[in-house]
Coordinates of C-alpha atoms in Angstrom, one line a residue:
M1 CA 100.6 80.9 90.7
S2 CA 101.1 84.6 90.1
A3 CA 99.6 87.5 92.1
V4 CA 97.4 88.4 89.2
E5 CA 96.1 84.8 89.0
R6 CA 95.2 84.8 92.7
T7 CA 93.3 88.0 92.2
P8 CA 89.4 87.5 91.8
L9 CA 88.0 88.1 88.3
Q10 CA 86.0 91.0 89.6
E11 CA 89.2 92.6 90.9
Q12 CA 90.9 92.0 87.6
R13 CA 88.0 93.7 85.9
R14 CA 88.2 96.7 88.2
G15 CA 91.8 96.9 87.7
L16 CA 91.3 96.9 83.9
A17 CA 88.7 99.6 84.1
I18 CA 90.6 101.8 86.2
T19 CA 93.8 101.4 84.3
A20 CA 92.0 102.2 81.0
F21 CA 90.4 105.1 82.6
T22 CA 93.9 106.4 83.8
F23 CA 95.3 106.3 80.5
T24 CA 92.4 107.9 78.9
L25 CA 92.7 110.8 81.4
W26 CA 96.4 111.0 80.7
G27 CA 95.5 111.3 76.9
L28 CA 92.9 114.0 77.5
V29 CA 95.0 116.1 80.0
P30 CA 96.5 118.3 77.2
V31 CA 93.1 120.0 77.2
Y32 CA 93.4 120.8 80.8
W33 CA 96.8 122.3 80.7
H34 CA 95.7 124.3 77.6
L35 CA 93.1 125.9 79.8
L36 CA 96.0 127.5 81.8
K37 CA 97.7 129.0 78.8
A38 CA 97.6 132.4 80.3
V39 CA 99.9 131.2 83.1
P40 CA 103.6 130.9 82.4
S41 CA 104.6 127.1 82.1
Q42 CA 107.2 127.4 85.0
Q43 CA 104.3 128.7 87.3
I44 CA 102.2 125.8 86.1
I45 CA 104.9 123.2 87.0
A46 CA 105.3 124.8 90.5
H47 CA 101.7 124.6 91.3
R48 CA 101.4 121.2 89.8
I49 CA 104.2 120.0 92.2
I50 CA 102.9 121.9 95.3
W51 CA 99.3 120.5 95.1
S52 CA 100.2 117.0 94.0
T53 CA 102.5 116.8 97.0
V54 CA 99.7 117.8 99.3
L55 CA 97.4 115.3 97.9
V56 CA 99.9 112.4 97.6
V57 CA 101.4 112.8 101.0
A58 CA 97.9 113.2 102.5
W59 CA 96.8 110.0 100.9
L60 CA 99.8 108.2 102.1
L61 CA 99.5 109.3 105.7
I62 CA 95.8 108.6 105.8
S63 CA 96.3 105.1 104.3
N64 CA 99.5 104.0 105.8
G65 CA 100.5 106.4 108.5
T66 CA 104.3 107.0 108.3
G67 CA 105.1 103.3 107.3
W68 CA 105.5 104.2 103.7
W69 CA 108.4 106.6 104.7
R70 CA 110.1 104.1 107.0
Q71 CA 110.0 101.4 104.3
I72 CA 111.7 103.5 101.7
A73 CA 114.3 105.0 104.2
A74 CA 115.3 101.5 105.3
Q75 CA 116.8 100.9 101.8
P76 CA 120.0 102.6 101.5
R77 CA 119.9 103.5 97.8
A78 CA 116.2 104.5 97.7
L79 CA 116.4 108.0 98.9
P80 CA 119.3 109.2 96.6
T81 CA 117.7 107.4 93.6
L82 CA 114.3 108.9 94.2
A83 CA 116.2 112.4 94.4
L84 CA 117.5 111.7 90.8
S85 CA 114.1 110.4 89.6
S86 CA 112.4 113.5 91.0
M87 CA 114.5 115.8 88.8
A88 CA 113.8 113.5 85.8
I89 CA 110.1 113.7 86.1
A90 CA 110.1 117.4 87.0
F91 CA 111.9 117.9 83.7
N92 CA 109.4 115.7 82.0
W93 CA 106.5 117.7 83.4
G94 CA 107.9 121.0 82.6
L95 CA 108.7 120.2 79.0
Y96 CA 105.3 118.4 78.6
I97 CA 103.3 121.5 79.7
W98 CA 105.4 124.0 77.8
A99 CA 105.1 122.0 74.8
I100 CA 101.3 121.9 74.9
N101 CA 100.8 125.5 75.5
A102 CA 103.4 126.3 72.7
G103 CA 101.4 124.3 70.2
H104 CA 103.3 121.0 70.0
V105 CA 100.7 118.6 71.1
I106 CA 101.4 116.1 68.4
E107 CA 105.0 116.0 69.2
T108 CA 104.3 115.2 72.8
S109 CA 102.2 112.3 71.6
L110 CA 105.2 111.3 69.5
G111 CA 107.4 111.3 72.6
Y112 CA 105.1 109.0 74.4
F113 CA 105.0 106.6 71.5
I114 CA 108.6 106.1 71.3
N115 CA 109.1 106.1 75.0
P116 CA 108.7 102.3 75.4
L117 CA 111.2 101.7 72.8
V118 CA 113.6 104.2 74.4
S119 CA 113.3 102.4 77.7
V120 CA 114.3 99.2 75.8
V121 CA 117.5 100.8 74.5
L122 CA 118.2 102.0 78.1
G123 CA 117.7 98.6 79.5
V124 CA 120.3 97.3 77.0
V125 CA 122.8 100.1 77.7
V126 CA 122.6 100.5 81.4
L127 CA 121.3 97.3 82.7
K128 CA 122.8 95.0 79.9
E129 CA 119.6 93.4 79.0
R130 CA 119.5 91.3 75.8
L131 CA 116.9 91.9 73.1
R132 CA 115.4 89.3 70.8
G133 CA 115.4 89.7 67.2
L134 CA 111.9 91.1 66.8
Q135 CA 112.6 93.7 69.5
W136 CA 115.8 94.8 67.6
L137 CA 113.6 95.1 64.5
A138 CA 111.1 97.3 66.5
V139 CA 113.8 99.7 67.8
A140 CA 115.1 99.9 64.2
C141 CA 111.6 100.9 62.8
A142 CA 111.2 103.6 65.5
A143 CA 114.7 104.9 64.7
L144 CA 113.8 105.0 61.0
G145 CA 110.6 107.0 61.8
V146 CA 112.5 109.4 64.0
T147 CA 115.1 109.9 61.2
W148 CA 112.4 110.5 58.6
L149 CA 110.7 113.1 60.8
T150 CA 114.1 114.8 61.3
I151 CA 114.7 114.9 57.6
D152 CA 111.3 116.2 56.9
A153 CA 111.5 119.0 59.6
G154 CA 115.2 119.7 59.1
T155 CA 115.7 119.2 62.7
P156 CA 115.4 116.3 65.2
P157 CA 112.1 116.3 67.1
W158 CA 113.7 117.5 70.3
I159 CA 110.6 117.8 72.4
A160 CA 109.5 114.3 71.6
L161 CA 113.0 112.9 72.2
G162 CA 113.3 115.0 75.5
L163 CA 110.0 113.7 76.8
A164 CA 110.8 110.1 75.8
C165 CA 114.4 110.1 77.2
S166 CA 113.4 111.8 80.5
F167 CA 110.5 109.4 81.1
G168 CA 112.7 106.5 80.1
L169 CA 115.4 107.7 82.5
Y170 CA 112.6 108.0 85.3
G171 CA 111.5 104.4 84.6
L172 CA 114.9 103.2 84.7
L173 CA 115.7 104.9 88.1
R174 CA 112.4 103.5 89.5
K175 CA 113.3 100.0 88.2
M176 CA 116.6 100.1 90.1
I177 CA 114.8 100.3 93.5
S178 CA 112.0 98.4 95.0
V179 CA 109.5 100.8 96.3
D180 CA 105.6 101.2 96.1
P181 CA 104.7 103.6 93.1
V182 CA 102.7 105.9 95.3
A183 CA 105.0 106.0 98.1
G184 CA 107.9 106.6 95.7
L185 CA 105.9 109.5 94.1
G186 CA 105.4 110.9 97.6
I187 CA 109.1 111.1 98.3
E188 CA 109.8 112.6 94.9
S189 CA 107.1 115.3 95.5
L190 CA 108.7 116.1 98.9
Y191 CA 112.1 116.6 97.2
L192 CA 110.5 119.0 94.8
F193 CA 108.1 120.7 97.2
L194 CA 110.3 123.3 98.8
P195 CA 112.0 124.3 95.4
A196 CA 108.5 124.6 93.8
I197 CA 106.9 126.6 96.8
G198 CA 110.1 128.8 97.0
F199 CA 109.8 129.7 93.4
A200 CA 106.1 130.5 93.5
L201 CA 106.7 132.8 96.5
W202 CA 109.7 134.4 95.0
S203 CA 107.5 135.1 91.9
E204 CA 104.7 136.6 94.0
A205 CA 107.2 138.8 95.7
G206 CA 107.6 141.0 92.8
H207 CA 108.5 139.1 89.6
G208 CA 105.2 138.9 87.8
G209 CA 102.9 136.9 90.3
G210 CA 103.3 133.3 91.1
F211 CA 101.1 132.1 93.8
F212 CA 97.5 133.5 93.7
G213 CA 95.6 136.6 92.3
G214 CA 97.8 137.3 89.5
W215 CA 95.8 135.4 86.8
G216 CA 92.1 135.6 88.2
W217 CA 90.2 133.0 90.3
R218 CA 89.4 130.7 87.5
N219 CA 93.2 130.0 86.8
D220 CA 93.8 129.9 90.6
L221 CA 91.3 127.1 90.8
L222 CA 92.6 125.3 87.9
L223 CA 96.1 125.5 89.4
I224 CA 95.0 123.9 92.6
L225 CA 93.0 121.3 90.8
G226 CA 96.2 120.6 88.7
G227 CA 97.4 118.5 91.8
A228 CA 94.4 116.2 91.4
V229 CA 94.9 116.0 87.8
T230 CA 98.4 114.9 88.5
A231 CA 98.1 112.6 91.5
L232 CA 94.8 110.9 91.1
P233 CA 95.6 109.1 87.8
L234 CA 99.0 107.9 89.3
I235 CA 97.1 106.5 92.2
G236 CA 94.7 104.7 89.9
F237 CA 97.5 103.5 87.9
A238 CA 99.2 102.1 90.9
Y239 CA 96.0 100.4 91.9
G240 CA 95.2 99.0 88.5
V241 CA 98.5 97.7 87.5
K242 CA 98.6 95.4 90.5
R243 CA 95.5 93.6 89.3
I244 CA 96.1 93.0 85.6
P245 CA 99.0 91.4 83.6
L246 CA 101.8 93.6 82.7
S247 CA 101.4 92.8 79.0
L248 CA 97.9 94.2 79.0
V249 CA 99.2 97.3 80.8
G250 CA 101.8 97.5 77.9
I251 CA 99.0 97.6 75.4
L252 CA 96.7 100.1 77.4
Q253 CA 99.5 102.7 77.6
Y254 CA 99.1 103.6 74.0
I255 CA 95.7 104.9 74.7
A256 CA 97.2 108.1 75.9
P257 CA 99.4 109.0 73.1
S258 CA 96.8 108.0 70.7
L259 CA 94.3 110.5 72.3
G260 CA 97.0 113.1 72.2
L261 CA 97.6 112.8 68.6
L262 CA 93.7 113.0 67.9
L263 CA 93.5 116.1 70.1
G264 CA 96.6 117.6 68.3
V265 CA 95.1 117.1 64.9
F266 CA 91.3 117.6 65.5
F267 CA 91.1 119.8 68.6
F268 CA 94.2 121.9 68.4
R269 CA 94.3 121.8 64.6
E270 CA 98.1 121.4 64.3
P271 CA 99.4 120.4 60.9
F272 CA 99.7 116.6 60.3
D273 CA 100.8 116.0 56.7
S274 CA 101.7 112.9 54.8
A275 CA 105.3 113.2 55.5
K276 CA 104.6 113.2 59.3
A277 CA 102.2 110.3 58.7
I278 CA 105.0 108.2 57.3
G279 CA 107.2 108.8 60.2
F280 CA 104.6 108.0 62.6
A281 CA 103.7 105.0 60.7
A282 CA 107.3 103.6 60.9
I283 CA 107.1 104.1 64.7
W284 CA 103.7 102.4 64.9
V285 CA 105.1 99.4 62.9
G286 CA 107.9 99.2 65.5
L287 CA 105.3 99.4 68.4
L288 CA 103.1 96.8 66.8
L289 CA 106.3 94.5 66.6
F290 CA 107.3 95.2 70.2
V291 CA 103.8 94.6 71.7
S292 CA 103.2 91.4 69.6
D293 CA 106.5 90.0 70.8
S294 CA 105.7 91.0 74.5
V295 CA 102.2 89.4 74.2
Y296 CA 103.6 86.3 72.5
R297 CA 106.2 85.8 75.2
S298 CA 103.9 86.4 78.1
R299 CA 101.6 83.6 76.7
K300 CA 104.5 81.2 76.5
I301 CA 105.3 81.6 80.2
P302 CA 104.0 78.4 82.0
R303 CA 101.2 79.1 84.4

């Protein structure tokens, strides 16, 4: 019997609610980062790292003392792999925030729509995983959609591809080691903490402001709370994903890019013409095939 089946029904319902709420927050977060559009993107990412590190490490120390560090340090490959994954997620965060405040919200949603299929390709190339026929068709549909969007725009959707590939690489690196999601985030945050605070202080020392006071108290407060916006959904996700089936997590993850697309069209008023709709439709068909195959296979597994 699986760990999910041993979890009481009430715990499963709580896990479902928290996971769905987490993806909803991730879908709405472009509005939060847009409130900080007066602050340079590199400063936002520095503060995001600083304050999320404070929150995540404090949470880990309160909940588990230093046991989380000892468990990870006992694995020979864990610390160097987390160093690499920290660079991948820092690039992803930086590109995401820059794209939102540069008016590319729809393209960020595209990146997270194609991310699961990029992860599948990475699994085939790096981990030598084998795909079933329907999964290959799903990847082909996504590739067709990206090709169409490239032809329509005259250039590849670099932002979407950058987000999908960096997050796919992040997932691949985290898959290669067995660590608790939040504890792993704590180590990644510690790797990034000193460079982030060093950059913020260097900026404050005479290069246009970087820590506090340069953009008004409202933006200072938003920068601090950005740590909670980063850390709390990740903690909620780590809680929820242990209590519901992975196939359900795979379906719920599309809440975030769907909300991002709606925000891009109706809140940020970015153009979304019929040509873009055709490209997105091809990718959605690929996702539908991919999710359908995953759900079908999960139901065939004997309980």
